[in-house]
């Protein structure tokens, strides 16, 4: 590549891993992001979950999503008034949720998720950086028989896709997980899932990219300069950056930047998520990652803390603080599922940010121009799919640039 190098727009986990793969291959890489290792990539649950790779666009989620239009207490909600953009996204989501489609495309996502867990561990060993992957499994705990039956049915469908799982009675679940509540009537355990501290993981990948020469420019990408079928520079609020090639991994802003070039990217909508991080020691926190089947709240404990996540809101301003009640619900569910957590008096650290959600439930990783690849729209699977996505994006970019030099 020439001196202008490859510009990676986005310093979240997807952009960071793309930068790492390209820099390790010997490319000159510049990462452009006003606040690298922040946003949804660091405020999420930190789960690496092949078991969660059934695309969100499926009949069951569609049914729950439509019901949420009329309920303020649903795990998925919609800001009022519902805008034309949200309705357009919902229409595409309805089409993508046709029966059978999610099951057909899920095996590749499951495979990508499994490969990615191994890739995180290889990166940590190869680069000698602190990126602790806990192969703790993931326990989906149910507190009502109806929720357990429905979840077990869905889990059995995943088993047919190659995802290992086991069903547990409430007593067996409590034997498996410390501090689990007596209210749990049963659970589904996915032993191959893993967990990380997402902030530490994102910083570690950026550090690994820097070890191979990638540099970071703290600036906001505001546009792209195009010459025919190529991008020649990335426009930022700090000046233009020449580009030999571009990886567009800007999360929910990806569609906006692509449109400024007159390019179409399948609609990526910002869906606000939130988390609450509490200080916790091993005497309070569960030793296995948990999810409440009834309330869809995830509890992931790492060194000295426990993170609670759950809920998603479409529409509105994704940067606007959500109401206090969403954090109260996280805490109430966590205290009920793991009673030892109720002893924590700290108010915790609140986070909110936008997940980039595609209507199809599938991430977008493909070539947009002669020298630009997009990698975005991972929704809640950014941490899970980042390494496999980066390998694909780097391969697409190399193939594209090889063809352009012939």
mmCIF file of C-alpha atoms in Angstrom:
data_model
loop_
_atom_site.group_PDB
_atom_site.id
_atom_site.type_symbol
_atom_site.label_atom_id
_atom_site.label_comp_id
_atom_site.label_asym_id
_atom_site.label_seq_id
_atom_site.Cartn_x
_atom_site.Cartn_y
_atom_site.Cartn_z
ATOM 1 C CA UNK A 1 0.000 0.000 0.000
ATOM 2 C CA UNK A 2 1.115 3.581 -0.510
ATOM 3 C CA UNK A 3 1.883 6.062 2.249
ATOM 4 C CA UNK A 4 -1.754 7.071 2.692
ATOM 5 C CA UNK A 5 -2.608 3.651 4.117
ATOM 6 C CA UNK A 6 -5.911 2.074 5.083
ATOM 7 C CA UNK A 7 -8.273 4.173 7.166
ATOM 8 C CA UNK A 8 -10.548 2.289 9.554
ATOM 9 C CA UNK A 9 -13.514 4.454 10.515
ATOM 10 C CA UNK A 10 -14.591 3.340 13.971
ATOM 11 C CA UNK A 11 -12.644 2.405 17.082
ATOM 12 C CA UNK A 12 -15.181 0.050 18.601
ATOM 13 C CA UNK A 13 -14.546 -3.684 18.784
ATOM 14 C CA UNK A 14 -15.297 -4.268 15.062
ATOM 15 C CA UNK A 15 -13.047 -1.458 13.841
ATOM 16 C CA UNK A 16 -10.348 -2.333 16.376
ATOM 17 C CA UNK A 17 -10.214 -5.954 15.274
ATOM 18 C CA UNK A 18 -10.234 -5.002 11.576
ATOM 19 C CA UNK A 19 -7.316 -2.645 12.253
ATOM 20 C CA UNK A 20 -5.459 -5.409 14.080
ATOM 21 C CA UNK A 21 -5.856 -7.932 11.269
ATOM 22 C CA UNK A 22 -4.758 -5.426 8.626
ATOM 23 C CA UNK A 23 -1.809 -4.101 10.640
ATOM 24 C CA UNK A 24 -0.640 -7.623 11.456
ATOM 25 C CA UNK A 25 -0.683 -8.343 7.716
ATOM 26 C CA UNK A 26 1.735 -5.452 7.204
ATOM 27 C CA UNK A 27 -0.659 -2.720 6.105
ATOM 28 C CA UNK A 28 -0.305 0.905 7.195
ATOM 29 C CA UNK A 29 -3.456 1.532 9.265
ATOM 30 C CA UNK A 30 -5.072 4.654 10.704
ATOM 31 C CA UNK A 31 -8.056 4.319 13.061
ATOM 32 C CA UNK A 32 -10.386 7.326 13.100
ATOM 33 C CA UNK A 33 -12.647 7.723 16.117
ATOM 34 C CA UNK A 34 -13.283 10.619 18.511
ATOM 35 C CA UNK A 35 -13.390 8.267 21.499
ATOM 36 C CA UNK A 36 -11.898 4.826 20.749
ATOM 37 C CA UNK A 37 -12.900 1.897 22.965
ATOM 38 C CA UNK A 38 -16.132 3.502 24.071
ATOM 39 C CA UNK A 39 -19.817 3.330 23.209
ATOM 40 C CA UNK A 40 -21.739 0.108 22.735
ATOM 41 C CA UNK A 41 -18.518 -1.892 22.357
ATOM 42 C CA UNK A 42 -17.615 -1.274 25.988
ATOM 43 C CA UNK A 43 -20.998 -0.833 27.670
ATOM 44 C CA UNK A 44 -22.410 -4.208 26.646
ATOM 45 C CA UNK A 45 -22.714 -7.441 28.595
ATOM 46 C CA UNK A 46 -19.344 -8.786 27.439
ATOM 47 C CA UNK A 47 -20.798 -12.075 26.248
ATOM 48 C CA UNK A 48 -19.236 -14.249 23.523
ATOM 49 C CA UNK A 49 -22.257 -16.304 22.629
ATOM 50 C CA UNK A 50 -22.574 -18.670 19.667
ATOM 51 C CA UNK A 51 -25.814 -19.717 21.352
ATOM 52 C CA UNK A 52 -27.279 -16.263 20.685
ATOM 53 C CA UNK A 53 -26.595 -16.305 16.946
ATOM 54 C CA UNK A 54 -30.127 -16.974 15.753
ATOM 55 C CA UNK A 55 -30.863 -13.716 13.873
ATOM 56 C CA UNK A 56 -33.184 -11.369 15.721
ATOM 57 C CA UNK A 57 -35.424 -11.299 12.643
ATOM 58 C CA UNK A 58 -37.467 -14.445 13.303
ATOM 59 C CA UNK A 59 -41.154 -15.164 13.932
ATOM 60 C CA UNK A 60 -40.841 -15.387 17.741
ATOM 61 C CA UNK A 61 -39.035 -12.053 18.039
ATOM 62 C CA UNK A 62 -41.454 -10.496 15.550
ATOM 63 C CA UNK A 63 -44.396 -11.532 17.711
ATOM 64 C CA UNK A 64 -42.748 -10.158 20.851
ATOM 65 C CA UNK A 65 -41.728 -6.972 19.054
ATOM 66 C CA UNK A 66 -45.234 -6.259 17.803
ATOM 67 C CA UNK A 67 -46.586 -6.833 21.310
ATOM 68 C CA UNK A 68 -44.017 -4.357 22.670
ATOM 69 C CA UNK A 69 -45.560 -1.598 20.574
ATOM 70 C CA UNK A 70 -48.382 -1.583 23.111
ATOM 71 C CA UNK A 71 -46.389 -2.248 26.299
ATOM 72 C CA UNK A 72 -44.039 0.066 28.175
ATOM 73 C CA UNK A 73 -42.585 -2.818 30.199
ATOM 74 C CA UNK A 74 -41.330 -4.945 27.317
ATOM 75 C CA UNK A 75 -37.636 -5.788 26.873
ATOM 76 C CA UNK A 76 -37.926 -4.104 23.451
ATOM 77 C CA UNK A 77 -39.614 -0.708 23.280
ATOM 78 C CA UNK A 78 -40.192 2.085 20.785
ATOM 79 C CA UNK A 79 -39.798 5.799 21.413
ATOM 80 C CA UNK A 80 -42.943 7.842 20.905
ATOM 81 C CA UNK A 81 -43.941 9.162 18.504
ATOM 82 C CA UNK A 82 -42.887 6.354 16.185
ATOM 83 C CA UNK A 83 -41.132 7.962 13.235
ATOM 84 C CA UNK A 84 -41.326 7.138 9.540
ATOM 85 C CA UNK A 85 -37.740 5.821 9.687
ATOM 86 C CA UNK A 86 -38.663 3.429 12.483
ATOM 87 C CA UNK A 87 -41.766 2.236 10.622
ATOM 88 C CA UNK A 88 -39.680 1.674 7.481
ATOM 89 C CA UNK A 89 -37.159 -0.359 9.473
ATOM 90 C CA UNK A 90 -39.988 -2.361 11.051
ATOM 91 C CA UNK A 91 -41.433 -3.135 7.628
ATOM 92 C CA UNK A 92 -38.088 -4.593 6.510
ATOM 93 C CA UNK A 93 -37.877 -6.482 9.796
ATOM 94 C CA UNK A 94 -41.299 -8.058 9.179
ATOM 95 C CA UNK A 95 -40.201 -9.255 5.737
ATOM 96 C CA UNK A 96 -36.943 -10.667 7.131
ATOM 97 C CA UNK A 97 -38.830 -12.529 9.886
ATOM 98 C CA UNK A 98 -40.555 -14.927 7.532
ATOM 99 C CA UNK A 99 -40.608 -18.536 8.834
ATOM 100 C CA UNK A 100 -37.525 -20.646 8.213
ATOM 101 C CA UNK A 101 -35.189 -17.860 7.155
ATOM 102 C CA UNK A 102 -33.410 -17.374 10.516
ATOM 103 C CA UNK A 103 -32.725 -21.090 10.882
ATOM 104 C CA UNK A 104 -31.204 -21.242 7.400
ATOM 105 C CA UNK A 105 -28.707 -18.444 8.015
ATOM 106 C CA UNK A 106 -27.926 -19.134 11.693
ATOM 107 C CA UNK A 107 -25.323 -21.941 11.220
ATOM 108 C CA UNK A 108 -22.793 -19.558 9.669
ATOM 109 C CA UNK A 109 -23.218 -17.082 12.532
ATOM 110 C CA UNK A 110 -22.857 -19.885 15.076
ATOM 111 C CA UNK A 111 -19.641 -20.978 13.363
ATOM 112 C CA UNK A 112 -18.327 -17.396 13.295
ATOM 113 C CA UNK A 113 -19.077 -17.021 17.005
ATOM 114 C CA UNK A 114 -17.247 -20.220 17.926
ATOM 115 C CA UNK A 115 -14.236 -19.264 15.795
ATOM 116 C CA UNK A 116 -14.158 -15.836 17.367
ATOM 117 C CA UNK A 117 -13.805 -17.163 20.920
ATOM 118 C CA UNK A 118 -10.745 -19.135 19.821
ATOM 119 C CA UNK A 119 -9.412 -16.059 18.006
ATOM 120 C CA UNK A 120 -9.605 -13.875 21.119
ATOM 121 C CA UNK A 121 -7.570 -16.442 23.020
ATOM 122 C CA UNK A 122 -4.996 -16.712 20.226
ATOM 123 C CA UNK A 123 -4.627 -12.936 20.095
ATOM 124 C CA UNK A 124 -4.008 -12.733 23.843
ATOM 125 C CA UNK A 125 -1.393 -15.505 23.706
ATOM 126 C CA UNK A 126 0.286 -14.209 20.531
ATOM 127 C CA UNK A 127 0.519 -10.582 21.619
ATOM 128 C CA UNK A 128 0.989 -11.117 25.344
ATOM 129 C CA UNK A 129 -1.802 -8.731 26.280
ATOM 130 C CA UNK A 130 -4.381 -8.928 29.086
ATOM 131 C CA UNK A 131 -7.520 -10.238 27.428
ATOM 132 C CA UNK A 132 -9.061 -12.760 29.756
ATOM 133 C CA UNK A 133 -11.649 -14.980 28.084
ATOM 134 C CA UNK A 134 -13.725 -16.825 30.674
ATOM 135 C CA UNK A 135 -15.145 -20.041 29.242
ATOM 136 C CA UNK A 136 -17.767 -20.039 31.951
ATOM 137 C CA UNK A 137 -20.778 -20.999 29.856
ATOM 138 C CA UNK A 138 -24.069 -19.130 29.986
ATOM 139 C CA UNK A 139 -27.044 -20.135 32.119
ATOM 140 C CA UNK A 140 -30.503 -18.963 31.046
ATOM 141 C CA UNK A 141 -32.526 -19.150 34.259
ATOM 142 C CA UNK A 142 -36.330 -19.286 34.281
ATOM 143 C CA UNK A 143 -38.558 -18.410 37.211
ATOM 144 C CA UNK A 144 -41.835 -19.593 35.704
ATOM 145 C CA UNK A 145 -42.669 -22.947 34.098
ATOM 146 C CA UNK A 146 -44.165 -21.257 31.026
ATOM 147 C CA UNK A 147 -40.992 -19.268 30.365
ATOM 148 C CA UNK A 148 -38.895 -22.406 30.840
ATOM 149 C CA UNK A 149 -41.004 -24.421 28.371
ATOM 150 C CA UNK A 150 -40.812 -21.720 25.682
ATOM 151 C CA UNK A 151 -37.095 -21.234 26.157
ATOM 152 C CA UNK A 152 -36.363 -24.949 26.119
ATOM 153 C CA UNK A 153 -38.202 -25.265 22.818
ATOM 154 C CA UNK A 154 -36.075 -22.481 21.313
ATOM 155 C CA UNK A 155 -32.903 -24.025 22.743
ATOM 156 C CA UNK A 156 -33.702 -27.390 21.197
ATOM 157 C CA UNK A 157 -33.900 -25.676 17.804
ATOM 158 C CA UNK A 158 -30.393 -24.318 18.417
ATOM 159 C CA UNK A 159 -29.169 -27.792 19.311
ATOM 160 C CA UNK A 160 -30.177 -28.927 15.844
ATOM 161 C CA UNK A 161 -27.849 -26.200 14.521
ATOM 162 C CA UNK A 162 -24.912 -27.655 16.423
ATOM 163 C CA UNK A 163 -25.097 -25.558 19.586
ATOM 164 C CA UNK A 164 -24.410 -27.637 22.684
ATOM 165 C CA UNK A 165 -26.952 -27.167 25.455
ATOM 166 C CA UNK A 166 -28.425 -28.927 28.447
ATOM 167 C CA UNK A 167 -31.576 -28.415 30.471
ATOM 168 C CA UNK A 168 -31.344 -28.253 34.249
ATOM 169 C CA UNK A 169 -33.845 -28.418 37.059
ATOM 170 C CA UNK A 170 -33.910 -25.530 39.501
ATOM 171 C CA UNK A 171 -31.999 -27.604 42.043
ATOM 172 C CA UNK A 172 -29.366 -28.618 39.494
ATOM 173 C CA UNK A 173 -28.987 -25.001 38.384
ATOM 174 C CA UNK A 174 -28.371 -23.896 41.974
ATOM 175 C CA UNK A 175 -25.753 -26.598 42.359
ATOM 176 C CA UNK A 176 -24.062 -25.302 39.211
ATOM 177 C CA UNK A 177 -24.170 -21.561 40.027
ATOM 178 C CA UNK A 178 -23.376 -19.998 43.359
ATOM 179 C CA UNK A 179 -25.880 -17.560 44.904
ATOM 180 C CA UNK A 180 -28.682 -18.509 42.470
ATOM 181 C CA UNK A 181 -32.171 -17.850 43.822
ATOM 182 C CA UNK A 182 -34.644 -20.446 45.054
ATOM 183 C CA UNK A 183 -37.170 -18.839 42.685
ATOM 184 C CA UNK A 184 -35.451 -20.449 39.674
ATOM 185 C CA UNK A 185 -37.559 -23.418 38.508
ATOM 186 C CA UNK A 186 -35.204 -24.549 35.748
ATOM 187 C CA UNK A 187 -32.571 -23.414 33.302
ATOM 188 C CA UNK A 188 -30.909 -23.974 29.961
ATOM 189 C CA UNK A 189 -27.119 -24.082 30.035
ATOM 190 C CA UNK A 190 -24.890 -23.340 27.031
ATOM 191 C CA UNK A 191 -21.447 -24.671 28.054
ATOM 192 C CA UNK A 192 -19.510 -23.340 25.053
ATOM 193 C CA UNK A 193 -20.355 -19.670 25.583
ATOM 194 C CA UNK A 194 -17.760 -17.376 27.126
ATOM 195 C CA UNK A 195 -17.457 -13.912 28.629
ATOM 196 C CA UNK A 196 -15.014 -11.014 28.776
ATOM 197 C CA UNK A 197 -14.761 -7.574 30.293
ATOM 198 C CA UNK A 198 -15.774 -5.670 27.130
ATOM 199 C CA UNK A 199 -13.897 -2.470 27.984
ATOM 200 C CA UNK A 200 -10.663 -4.342 28.687
ATOM 201 C CA UNK A 201 -11.146 -6.481 25.564
ATOM 202 C CA UNK A 202 -11.659 -3.484 23.266
ATOM 203 C CA UNK A 203 -8.643 -1.689 24.701
ATOM 204 C CA UNK A 204 -6.548 -4.833 24.418
ATOM 205 C CA UNK A 205 -7.362 -5.273 20.718
ATOM 206 C CA UNK A 206 -6.545 -1.612 20.032
ATOM 207 C CA UNK A 207 -3.275 -2.090 21.899
ATOM 208 C CA UNK A 208 -2.476 -5.155 19.791
ATOM 209 C CA UNK A 209 -3.165 -3.188 16.606
ATOM 210 C CA UNK A 210 -0.856 -0.419 17.832
ATOM 211 C CA UNK A 211 1.911 -2.963 18.463
ATOM 212 C CA UNK A 212 1.784 -3.707 14.735
ATOM 213 C CA UNK A 213 1.960 -0.041 13.767
ATOM 214 C CA UNK A 214 -1.684 1.067 13.647
ATOM 215 C CA UNK A 215 -2.137 4.627 14.833
ATOM 216 C CA UNK A 216 -5.267 6.298 16.124
ATOM 217 C CA UNK A 217 -6.563 9.736 15.167
ATOM 218 C CA UNK A 218 -9.093 11.073 17.651
ATOM 219 C CA UNK A 219 -11.482 12.753 15.270
ATOM 220 C CA UNK A 220 -15.053 12.380 14.034
ATOM 221 C CA UNK A 221 -15.417 11.148 10.459
ATOM 222 C CA UNK A 222 -17.890 13.484 8.774
ATOM 223 C CA UNK A 223 -17.689 12.343 5.162
ATOM 224 C CA UNK A 224 -15.748 10.594 2.430
ATOM 225 C CA UNK A 225 -14.087 12.012 -0.666
ATOM 226 C CA UNK A 226 -14.719 9.898 -3.731
ATOM 227 C CA UNK A 227 -13.069 9.721 -7.123
ATOM 228 C CA UNK A 228 -15.033 7.373 -9.331
ATOM 229 C CA UNK A 229 -15.049 3.903 -7.791
ATOM 230 C CA UNK A 230 -12.536 4.794 -5.088
ATOM 231 C CA UNK A 231 -12.413 6.725 -1.842
ATOM 232 C CA UNK A 232 -9.368 8.984 -1.806
ATOM 233 C CA UNK A 233 -9.726 10.528 1.640
ATOM 234 C CA UNK A 234 -11.768 10.487 4.831
ATOM 235 C CA UNK A 235 -13.117 13.871 5.862
ATOM 236 C CA UNK A 236 -13.013 14.532 9.622
ATOM 237 C CA UNK A 237 -13.657 17.451 11.943
ATOM 238 C CA UNK A 238 -9.874 17.685 12.257
ATOM 239 C CA UNK A 239 -9.042 17.692 8.547
ATOM 240 C CA UNK A 240 -8.916 15.255 5.638
ATOM 241 C CA UNK A 241 -6.990 11.985 5.927
ATOM 242 C CA UNK A 242 -5.706 10.479 2.635
ATOM 243 C CA UNK A 243 -6.841 6.890 2.136
ATOM 244 C CA UNK A 244 -5.544 4.111 -0.052
ATOM 245 C CA UNK A 245 -8.412 1.969 1.266
ATOM 246 C CA UNK A 246 -11.214 2.305 3.805
ATOM 247 C CA UNK A 247 -12.975 0.030 6.263
ATOM 248 C CA UNK A 248 -16.278 1.576 7.283
ATOM 249 C CA UNK A 249 -17.031 0.248 10.777
ATOM 250 C CA UNK A 250 -18.836 3.245 12.231
ATOM 251 C CA UNK A 251 -21.676 1.442 14.000
ATOM 252 C CA UNK A 252 -25.064 3.081 13.573
ATOM 253 C CA UNK A 253 -23.418 6.037 11.727
ATOM 254 C CA UNK A 254 -22.341 3.718 8.903
ATOM 255 C CA UNK A 255 -25.503 4.272 6.876
ATOM 256 C CA UNK A 256 -25.209 8.058 7.203
ATOM 257 C CA UNK A 257 -21.614 8.107 5.926
ATOM 258 C CA UNK A 258 -22.397 5.729 3.064
ATOM 259 C CA UNK A 259 -25.378 7.821 1.961
ATOM 260 C CA UNK A 260 -23.112 10.858 1.630
ATOM 261 C CA UNK A 261 -21.345 8.938 -1.136
ATOM 262 C CA UNK A 262 -24.618 7.968 -2.726
ATOM 263 C CA UNK A 263 -24.157 4.368 -1.591
ATOM 264 C CA UNK A 264 -26.801 2.083 -0.193
ATOM 265 C CA UNK A 265 -26.249 0.032 2.960
ATOM 266 C CA UNK A 266 -29.098 -2.122 4.293
ATOM 267 C CA UNK A 267 -30.832 0.017 6.916
ATOM 268 C CA UNK A 268 -28.903 0.124 10.174
ATOM 269 C CA UNK A 269 -31.012 1.615 12.931
ATOM 270 C CA UNK A 270 -29.663 2.837 16.267
ATOM 271 C CA UNK A 271 -31.267 0.858 19.083
ATOM 272 C CA UNK A 272 -30.447 2.271 22.487
ATOM 273 C CA UNK A 273 -29.221 -0.174 25.110
ATOM 274 C CA UNK A 274 -28.163 0.361 28.703
ATOM 275 C CA UNK A 275 -26.168 -1.300 31.442
ATOM 276 C CA UNK A 276 -25.400 -0.902 35.116
ATOM 277 C CA UNK A 277 -22.004 -1.868 36.548
ATOM 278 C CA UNK A 278 -21.733 -2.597 40.262
ATOM 279 C CA UNK A 279 -18.716 -3.329 42.460
ATOM 280 C CA UNK A 280 -18.936 -6.951 43.612
ATOM 281 C CA UNK A 281 -16.666 -9.595 45.073
ATOM 282 C CA UNK A 282 -16.805 -13.362 44.674
ATOM 283 C CA UNK A 283 -18.915 -13.629 47.815
ATOM 284 C CA UNK A 284 -21.689 -11.703 46.105
ATOM 285 C CA UNK A 285 -21.468 -12.410 42.376
ATOM 286 C CA UNK A 286 -22.403 -15.574 40.456
ATOM 287 C CA UNK A 287 -19.502 -17.570 39.006
ATOM 288 C CA UNK A 288 -21.360 -18.271 35.745
ATOM 289 C CA UNK A 289 -22.844 -15.700 33.362
ATOM 290 C CA UNK A 290 -26.622 -15.593 33.762
ATOM 291 C CA UNK A 291 -29.659 -14.405 31.870
ATOM 292 C CA UNK A 292 -33.150 -14.069 33.254
ATOM 293 C CA UNK A 293 -35.419 -15.819 30.760
ATOM 294 C CA UNK A 294 -38.443 -14.001 32.162
ATOM 295 C CA UNK A 295 -36.985 -10.473 32.044
ATOM 296 C CA UNK A 296 -34.112 -10.802 29.517
ATOM 297 C CA UNK A 297 -31.570 -9.297 31.921
ATOM 298 C CA UNK A 298 -27.948 -10.489 31.668
ATOM 299 C CA UNK A 299 -25.673 -10.726 34.719
ATOM 300 C CA UNK A 300 -21.969 -11.031 33.932
ATOM 301 C CA UNK A 301 -19.391 -10.884 36.720
ATOM 302 C CA UNK A 302 -15.742 -10.078 36.050
ATOM 303 C CA UNK A 303 -12.901 -9.190 38.415
ATOM 304 C CA UNK A 304 -14.316 -6.956 41.135
ATOM 305 C CA UNK A 305 -17.551 -6.043 39.374
ATOM 306 C CA UNK A 306 -20.806 -7.314 37.975
ATOM 307 C CA UNK A 307 -22.492 -5.874 34.892
ATOM 308 C CA UNK A 308 -26.256 -5.898 34.393
ATOM 309 C CA UNK A 309 -27.676 -5.381 30.913
ATOM 310 C CA UNK A 310 -31.085 -5.683 29.316
ATOM 311 C CA UNK A 311 -33.618 -3.812 27.279
ATOM 312 C CA UNK A 312 -33.541 -2.049 23.930
ATOM 313 C CA UNK A 313 -35.304 1.041 22.621
ATOM 314 C CA UNK A 314 -35.767 1.930 18.956
ATOM 315 C CA UNK A 315 -36.273 5.486 17.782
ATOM 316 C CA UNK A 316 -35.713 8.706 19.647
ATOM 317 C CA UNK A 317 -32.307 10.137 20.482
ATOM 318 C CA UNK A 318 -29.906 7.266 21.278
ATOM 319 C CA UNK A 319 -27.670 9.665 23.237
ATOM 320 C CA UNK A 320 -30.464 10.835 25.526
ATOM 321 C CA UNK A 321 -30.321 9.328 29.008
ATOM 322 C CA UNK A 322 -32.962 6.630 29.514
ATOM 323 C CA UNK A 323 -35.307 6.957 32.483
ATOM 324 C CA UNK A 324 -34.098 5.819 35.906
ATOM 325 C CA UNK A 325 -36.745 3.099 35.896
ATOM 326 C CA UNK A 326 -34.822 1.027 33.307
ATOM 327 C CA UNK A 327 -31.854 0.823 35.675
ATOM 328 C CA UNK A 328 -34.178 0.084 38.601
ATOM 329 C CA UNK A 329 -35.577 -2.861 36.630
ATOM 330 C CA UNK A 330 -32.090 -4.225 35.956
ATOM 331 C CA UNK A 331 -31.270 -4.092 39.631
ATOM 332 C CA UNK A 332 -34.593 -5.541 40.758
ATOM 333 C CA UNK A 333 -34.222 -8.533 38.424
ATOM 334 C CA UNK A 334 -30.599 -9.097 39.446
ATOM 335 C CA UNK A 335 -31.435 -8.934 43.163
ATOM 336 C CA UNK A 336 -34.267 -11.411 42.697
ATOM 337 C CA UNK A 337 -32.212 -13.842 40.595
ATOM 338 C CA UNK A 338 -29.039 -13.512 42.709
ATOM 339 C CA UNK A 339 -30.140 -12.378 46.205
ATOM 340 C CA UNK A 340 -26.554 -11.823 47.383
ATOM 341 C CA UNK A 341 -26.332 -8.846 45.019
ATOM 342 C CA UNK A 342 -28.940 -6.999 47.095
ATOM 343 C CA UNK A 343 -26.228 -6.384 49.712
ATOM 344 C CA UNK A 344 -24.470 -3.993 47.308
ATOM 345 C CA UNK A 345 -25.327 -0.438 48.338
ATOM 346 C CA UNK A 346 -23.322 1.348 45.639
ATOM 347 C CA UNK A 347 -25.492 3.063 43.005
ATOM 348 C CA UNK A 348 -23.238 1.696 40.283
ATOM 349 C CA UNK A 349 -22.076 3.131 36.967
ATOM 350 C CA UNK A 350 -24.752 3.740 34.361
ATOM 351 C CA UNK A 351 -24.184 3.394 30.630
ATOM 352 C CA UNK A 352 -26.349 3.943 27.574
ATOM 353 C CA UNK A 353 -25.500 3.864 23.910
ATOM 354 C CA UNK A 354 -26.678 2.797 20.466
ATOM 355 C CA UNK A 355 -26.398 -0.691 19.052
ATOM 356 C CA UNK A 356 -26.298 -0.780 15.225
ATOM 357 C CA UNK A 357 -29.242 -3.009 14.297
ATOM 358 C CA UNK A 358 -30.022 -4.287 10.805
ATOM 359 C CA UNK A 359 -33.591 -5.206 9.936
ATOM 360 C CA UNK A 360 -32.421 -8.635 8.779
ATOM 361 C CA UNK A 361 -30.622 -9.340 12.056
ATOM 362 C CA UNK A 362 -27.460 -10.070 10.046
ATOM 363 C CA UNK A 363 -24.319 -7.914 10.069
ATOM 364 C CA UNK A 364 -23.191 -6.288 6.840
ATOM 365 C CA UNK A 365 -19.656 -7.198 5.726
ATOM 366 C CA UNK A 366 -19.132 -6.529 2.038
ATOM 367 C CA UNK A 367 -17.417 -4.335 -0.526
ATOM 368 C CA UNK A 368 -19.076 -0.988 -1.220
ATOM 369 C CA UNK A 369 -16.561 0.568 -3.588
ATOM 370 C CA UNK A 370 -13.364 -0.424 -5.353
ATOM 371 C CA UNK A 371 -11.324 0.226 -2.228
ATOM 372 C CA UNK A 372 -13.901 0.319 0.586
ATOM 373 C CA UNK A 373 -15.380 -2.458 2.698
ATOM 374 C CA UNK A 374 -18.198 -2.018 5.208
ATOM 375 C CA UNK A 375 -18.323 -3.989 8.470
ATOM 376 C CA UNK A 376 -21.283 -2.928 10.607
ATOM 377 C CA UNK A 377 -24.760 -3.763 11.862
ATOM 378 C CA UNK A 378 -23.807 -6.429 14.415
ATOM 379 C CA UNK A 379 -26.492 -5.467 16.936
ATOM 380 C CA UNK A 380 -25.892 -7.326 20.220
ATOM 381 C CA UNK A 381 -23.280 -9.612 18.601
ATOM 382 C CA UNK A 382 -20.406 -7.181 18.101
ATOM 383 C CA UNK A 383 -18.173 -8.755 20.744
ATOM 384 C CA UNK A 384 -19.162 -12.261 19.647
ATOM 385 C CA UNK A 385 -18.475 -11.799 15.935
ATOM 386 C CA UNK A 386 -15.648 -9.224 15.843
ATOM 387 C CA UNK A 387 -12.666 -11.528 15.120
ATOM 388 C CA UNK A 388 -14.449 -13.517 12.389
ATOM 389 C CA UNK A 389 -15.828 -10.294 10.881
ATOM 390 C CA UNK A 390 -12.338 -8.756 10.830
ATOM 391 C CA UNK A 391 -10.875 -11.765 9.046
ATOM 392 C CA UNK A 392 -13.601 -11.536 6.392
ATOM 393 C CA UNK A 393 -13.261 -7.763 5.995
ATOM 394 C CA UNK A 394 -9.467 -7.967 5.672
ATOM 395 C CA UNK A 395 -9.785 -10.735 3.089
ATOM 396 C CA UNK A 396 -12.339 -8.753 1.064
ATOM 397 C CA UNK A 397 -10.167 -5.658 1.159
ATOM 398 C CA UNK A 398 -7.040 -7.516 0.103
ATOM 399 C CA UNK A 399 -8.890 -9.185 -2.768
ATOM 400 C CA UNK A 400 -10.312 -5.849 -3.855
ATOM 401 C CA UNK A 401 -6.955 -4.086 -3.800
ATOM 402 C CA UNK A 402 -5.222 -6.976 -5.552
ATOM 403 C CA UNK A 403 -7.730 -6.781 -8.415
ATOM 404 C CA UNK A 404 -7.321 -3.009 -8.641
ATOM 405 C CA UNK A 405 -3.557 -3.290 -9.150
ATOM 406 C CA UNK A 406 -3.732 -5.812 -11.977
#
